[in-house]
Tab-separated table of C-alpha atoms in Angstrom:
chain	number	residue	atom	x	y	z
A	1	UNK	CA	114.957	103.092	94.261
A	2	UNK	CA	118.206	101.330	93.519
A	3	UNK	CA	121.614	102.834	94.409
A	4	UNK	CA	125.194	102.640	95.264
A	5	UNK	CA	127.408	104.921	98.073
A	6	UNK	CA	130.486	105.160	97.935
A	7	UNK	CA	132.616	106.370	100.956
A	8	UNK	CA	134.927	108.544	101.594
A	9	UNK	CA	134.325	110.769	98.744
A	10	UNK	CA	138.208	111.925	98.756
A	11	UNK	CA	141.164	110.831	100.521
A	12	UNK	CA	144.525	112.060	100.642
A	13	UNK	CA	147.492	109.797	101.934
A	14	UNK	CA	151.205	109.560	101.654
A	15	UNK	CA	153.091	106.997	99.228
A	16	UNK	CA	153.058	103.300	101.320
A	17	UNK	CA	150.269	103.899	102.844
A	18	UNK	CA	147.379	101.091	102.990
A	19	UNK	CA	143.428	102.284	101.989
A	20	UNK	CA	140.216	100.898	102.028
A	21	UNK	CA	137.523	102.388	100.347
A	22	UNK	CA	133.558	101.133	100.777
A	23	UNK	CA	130.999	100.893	98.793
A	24	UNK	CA	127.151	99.695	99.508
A	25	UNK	CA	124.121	99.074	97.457
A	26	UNK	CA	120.300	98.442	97.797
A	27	UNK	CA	119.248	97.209	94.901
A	28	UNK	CA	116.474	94.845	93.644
A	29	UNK	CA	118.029	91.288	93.120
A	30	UNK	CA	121.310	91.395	93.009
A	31	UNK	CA	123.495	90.037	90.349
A	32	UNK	CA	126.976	91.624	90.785
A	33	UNK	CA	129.430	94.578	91.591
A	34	UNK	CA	132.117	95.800	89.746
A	35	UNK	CA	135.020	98.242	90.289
A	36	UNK	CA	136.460	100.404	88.051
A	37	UNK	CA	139.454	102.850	87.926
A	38	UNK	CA	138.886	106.142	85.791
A	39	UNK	CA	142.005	108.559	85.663
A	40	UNK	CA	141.462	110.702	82.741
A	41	UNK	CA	138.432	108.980	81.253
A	42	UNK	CA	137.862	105.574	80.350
A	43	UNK	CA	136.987	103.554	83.250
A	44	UNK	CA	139.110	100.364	83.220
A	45	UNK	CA	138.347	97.633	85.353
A	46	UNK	CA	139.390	96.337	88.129
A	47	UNK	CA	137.092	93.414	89.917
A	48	UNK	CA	133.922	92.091	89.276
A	49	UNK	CA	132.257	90.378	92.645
A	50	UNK	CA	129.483	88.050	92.225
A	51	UNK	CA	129.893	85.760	95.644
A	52	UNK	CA	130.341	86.572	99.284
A	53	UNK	CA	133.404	86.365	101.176
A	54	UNK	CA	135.624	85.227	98.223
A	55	UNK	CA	139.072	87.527	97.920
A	56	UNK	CA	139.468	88.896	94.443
A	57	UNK	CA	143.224	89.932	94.277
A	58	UNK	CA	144.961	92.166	91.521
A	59	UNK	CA	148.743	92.652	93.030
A	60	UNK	CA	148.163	95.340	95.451
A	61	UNK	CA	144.445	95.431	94.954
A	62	UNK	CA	142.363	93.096	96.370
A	63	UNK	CA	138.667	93.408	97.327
A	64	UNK	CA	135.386	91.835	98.474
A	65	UNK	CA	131.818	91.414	98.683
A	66	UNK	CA	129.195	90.525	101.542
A	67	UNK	CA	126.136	90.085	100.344
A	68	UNK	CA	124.526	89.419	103.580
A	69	UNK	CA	125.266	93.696	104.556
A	70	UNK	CA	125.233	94.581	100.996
A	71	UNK	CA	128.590	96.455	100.348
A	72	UNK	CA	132.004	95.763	99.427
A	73	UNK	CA	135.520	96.998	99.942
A	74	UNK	CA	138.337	97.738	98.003
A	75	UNK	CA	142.171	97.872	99.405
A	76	UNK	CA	145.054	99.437	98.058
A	77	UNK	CA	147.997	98.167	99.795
A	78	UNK	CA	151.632	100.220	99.577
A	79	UNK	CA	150.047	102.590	97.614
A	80	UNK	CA	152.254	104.344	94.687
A	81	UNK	CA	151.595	107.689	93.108
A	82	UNK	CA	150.559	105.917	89.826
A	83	UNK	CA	147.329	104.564	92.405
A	84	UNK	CA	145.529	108.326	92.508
A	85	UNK	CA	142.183	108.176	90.722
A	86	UNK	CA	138.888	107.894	90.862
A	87	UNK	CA	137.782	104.791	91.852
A	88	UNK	CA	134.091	104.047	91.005
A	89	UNK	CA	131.456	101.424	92.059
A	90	UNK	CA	128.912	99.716	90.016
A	91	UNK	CA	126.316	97.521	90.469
A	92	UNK	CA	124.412	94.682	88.216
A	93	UNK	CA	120.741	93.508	88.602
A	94	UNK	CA	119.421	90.472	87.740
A	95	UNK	CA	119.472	89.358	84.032
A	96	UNK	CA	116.877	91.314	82.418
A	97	UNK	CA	117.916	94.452	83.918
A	98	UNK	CA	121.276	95.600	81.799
A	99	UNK	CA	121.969	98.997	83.597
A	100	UNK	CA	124.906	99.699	85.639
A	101	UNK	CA	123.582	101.431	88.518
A	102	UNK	CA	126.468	103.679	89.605
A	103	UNK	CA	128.288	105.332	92.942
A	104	UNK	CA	129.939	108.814	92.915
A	105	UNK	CA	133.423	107.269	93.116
A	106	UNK	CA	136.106	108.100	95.535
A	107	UNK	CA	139.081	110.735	94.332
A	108	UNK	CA	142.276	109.384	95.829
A	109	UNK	CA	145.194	110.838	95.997
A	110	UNK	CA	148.320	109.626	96.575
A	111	UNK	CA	151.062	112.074	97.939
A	112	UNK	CA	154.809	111.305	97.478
B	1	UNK	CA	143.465	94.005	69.714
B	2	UNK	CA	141.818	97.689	69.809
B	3	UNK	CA	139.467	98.425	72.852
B	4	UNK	CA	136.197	100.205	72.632
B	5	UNK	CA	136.821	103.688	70.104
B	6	UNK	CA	134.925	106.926	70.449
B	7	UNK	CA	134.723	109.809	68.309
B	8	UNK	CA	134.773	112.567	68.324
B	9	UNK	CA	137.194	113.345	71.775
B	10	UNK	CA	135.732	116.795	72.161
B	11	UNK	CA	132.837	118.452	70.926
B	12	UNK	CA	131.647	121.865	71.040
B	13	UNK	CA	127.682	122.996	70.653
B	14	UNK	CA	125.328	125.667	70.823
B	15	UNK	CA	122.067	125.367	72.361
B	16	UNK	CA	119.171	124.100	70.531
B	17	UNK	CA	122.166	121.928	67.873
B	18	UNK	CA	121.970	118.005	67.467
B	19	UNK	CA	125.057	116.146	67.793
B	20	UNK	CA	126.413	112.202	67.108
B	21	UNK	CA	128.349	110.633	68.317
B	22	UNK	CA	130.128	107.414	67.491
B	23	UNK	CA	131.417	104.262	69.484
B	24	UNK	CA	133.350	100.961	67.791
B	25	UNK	CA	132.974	98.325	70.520
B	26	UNK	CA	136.013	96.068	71.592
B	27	UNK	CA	136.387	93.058	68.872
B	28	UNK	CA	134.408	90.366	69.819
B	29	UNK	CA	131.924	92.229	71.975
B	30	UNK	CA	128.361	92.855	70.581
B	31	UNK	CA	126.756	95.036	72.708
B	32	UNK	CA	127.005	98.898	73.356
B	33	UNK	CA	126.103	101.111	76.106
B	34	UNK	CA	126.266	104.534	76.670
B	35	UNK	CA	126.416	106.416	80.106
B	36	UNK	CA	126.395	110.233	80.393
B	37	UNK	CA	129.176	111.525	83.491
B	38	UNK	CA	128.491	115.089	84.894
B	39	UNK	CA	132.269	116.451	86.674
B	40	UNK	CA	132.585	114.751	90.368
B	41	UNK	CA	129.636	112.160	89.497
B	42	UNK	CA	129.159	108.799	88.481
B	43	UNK	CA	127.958	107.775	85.140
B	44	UNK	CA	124.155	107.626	83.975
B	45	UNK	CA	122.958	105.037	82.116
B	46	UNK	CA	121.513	106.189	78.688
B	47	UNK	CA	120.883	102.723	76.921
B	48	UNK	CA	121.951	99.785	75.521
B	49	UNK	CA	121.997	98.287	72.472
B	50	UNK	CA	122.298	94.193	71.293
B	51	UNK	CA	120.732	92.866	67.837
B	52	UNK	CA	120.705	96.480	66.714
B	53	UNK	CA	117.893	96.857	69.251
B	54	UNK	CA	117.523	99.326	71.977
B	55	UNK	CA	117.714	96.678	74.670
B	56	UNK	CA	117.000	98.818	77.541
B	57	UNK	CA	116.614	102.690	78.391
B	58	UNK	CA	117.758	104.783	81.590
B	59	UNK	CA	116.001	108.428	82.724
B	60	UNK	CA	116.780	110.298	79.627
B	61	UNK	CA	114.306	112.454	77.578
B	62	UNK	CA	113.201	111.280	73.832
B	63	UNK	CA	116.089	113.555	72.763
B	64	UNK	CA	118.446	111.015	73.508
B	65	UNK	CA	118.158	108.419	71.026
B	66	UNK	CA	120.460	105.775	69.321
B	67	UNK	CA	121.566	103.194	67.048
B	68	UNK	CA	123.544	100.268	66.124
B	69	UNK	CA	124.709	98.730	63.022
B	70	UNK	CA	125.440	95.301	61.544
B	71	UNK	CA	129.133	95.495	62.630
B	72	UNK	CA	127.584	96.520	66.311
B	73	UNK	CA	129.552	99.739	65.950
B	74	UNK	CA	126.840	102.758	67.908
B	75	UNK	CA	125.964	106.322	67.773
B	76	UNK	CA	124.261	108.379	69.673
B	77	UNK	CA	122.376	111.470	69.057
B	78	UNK	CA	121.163	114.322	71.183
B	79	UNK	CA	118.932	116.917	69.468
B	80	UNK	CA	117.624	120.475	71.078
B	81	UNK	CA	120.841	120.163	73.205
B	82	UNK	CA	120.795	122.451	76.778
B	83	UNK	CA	123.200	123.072	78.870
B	84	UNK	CA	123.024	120.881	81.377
B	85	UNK	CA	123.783	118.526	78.429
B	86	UNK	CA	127.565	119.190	78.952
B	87	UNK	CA	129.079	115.995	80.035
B	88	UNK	CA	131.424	112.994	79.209
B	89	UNK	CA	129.841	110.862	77.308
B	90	UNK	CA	131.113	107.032	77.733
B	91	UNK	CA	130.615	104.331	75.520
B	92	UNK	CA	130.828	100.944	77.254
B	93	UNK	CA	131.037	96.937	74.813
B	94	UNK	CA	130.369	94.090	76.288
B	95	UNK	CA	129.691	90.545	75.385
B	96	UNK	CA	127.058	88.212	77.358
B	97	UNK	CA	127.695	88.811	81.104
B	98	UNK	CA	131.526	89.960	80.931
B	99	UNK	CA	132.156	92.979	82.442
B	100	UNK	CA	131.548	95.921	80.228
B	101	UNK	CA	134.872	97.936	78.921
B	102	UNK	CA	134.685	101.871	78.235
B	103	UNK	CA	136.509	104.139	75.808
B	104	UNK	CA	138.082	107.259	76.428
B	105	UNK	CA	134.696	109.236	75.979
B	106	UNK	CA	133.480	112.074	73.938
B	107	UNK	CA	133.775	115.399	75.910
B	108	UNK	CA	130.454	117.406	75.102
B	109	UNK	CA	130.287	121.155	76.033
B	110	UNK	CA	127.260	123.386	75.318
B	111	UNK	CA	127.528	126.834	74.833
């Protein structure tokens, strides 16, 4: 059965502060993963990853995939208040299959 | 340019009711899906829709069913809801293999 785990489930740090959340998948061929941010509701996204090793960088965010041990990471660097959310995982199969296959997300929180 | 739209933002239902529930997808994008989020989880994949087809279905019962029209706008429609029907309900356009975009949801509660 295909799914996605995301790890830690919450963390709590202080305002500057550098995180790294994981994420990793078994699912049947691959296509690619996506992060989102959800705060109140919509999820708006952040990354999609679709090759190993490549750097995907959003100003403080940045994150990255390794297909070989099937899971990425996502880092938060000087994090700000404006940073706590959920952040959620999500994976793609192969065309033909058209269903994000989703982690639990991770509730940060950022403390001033 | 206006994102993906839901209606309505909160909803409240008795057991046993049907409810819709709408989604206009981002312009340009021509295909909807819609995931189901329980508090503290992910979201569940319902279905999507493209060509006004139901394109592909996730673990859901027969009570969940859908539609989309000529302007690829969606609803989606629960009948003989339960409890455990409460959720957020996310709607989710995309075109070809673009990441999907959400809208704010439809919060569902069942009394």
């Amino acid at each position: 059965e295909d799914k996605v785990v995301q790890s830690p489930l919450s963390l709590v740090v202080h305002e500057g502060d550098t995180v790294t959340l994981n994420c990793s998948y078994e699912v049947t061929n691959f296509r690619s993963l996506l992060w989102y941010k959800q705060e109140k509701k919509a999820p708006t996204f952040l990354f999609m990853l679709t090759s190993s090793g490549i750097e995907k960088k959003s100003g403080r965010l940045s994150s990255i995939l390794d297909k070989k041990e099937l899971f990425s990471i996502l880092n938060i660097t000087a994090t700000q208040t404006g940073d706590s959310a959920i952040y959620l995982c999500a994976v793609e199969a192969s065309l033909g299959n058209y269903q994000l296959i989703w982690g639990a997300g991770t509730k940060l929180i950022i403390k001033p | 340019d206006a994102g993906v739209t839901q209606s309505p933002t909160h909803l409240i239902k008795t057991r046993g009711q049907q409810v819709t529930l709408r989604c206009s997808p981002k312009s340009g994008h021509d295909t909807v899906s819609w995931y189901q989020q329980a508090l503290g989880q992910g979201p569940q994949f319902i279905f999507q829709y493209y060509e006004e087809e139901e394109r592909q279905r996730g673990n859901f019962p027969d009570r969940f069913s859908g539609h989309q029209f000529p302007n690829y706008s969606s609803e989606l429609n629960v009948n003989a809801l339960l409890l455990g029907d409460s959720a957020l309900y996310l709607c989710a356009s995309s075109f070809g293999l673009q990441p999907q975009h959400f809208g704010d949801g439809t919060r569902l509660s069942i009394l």
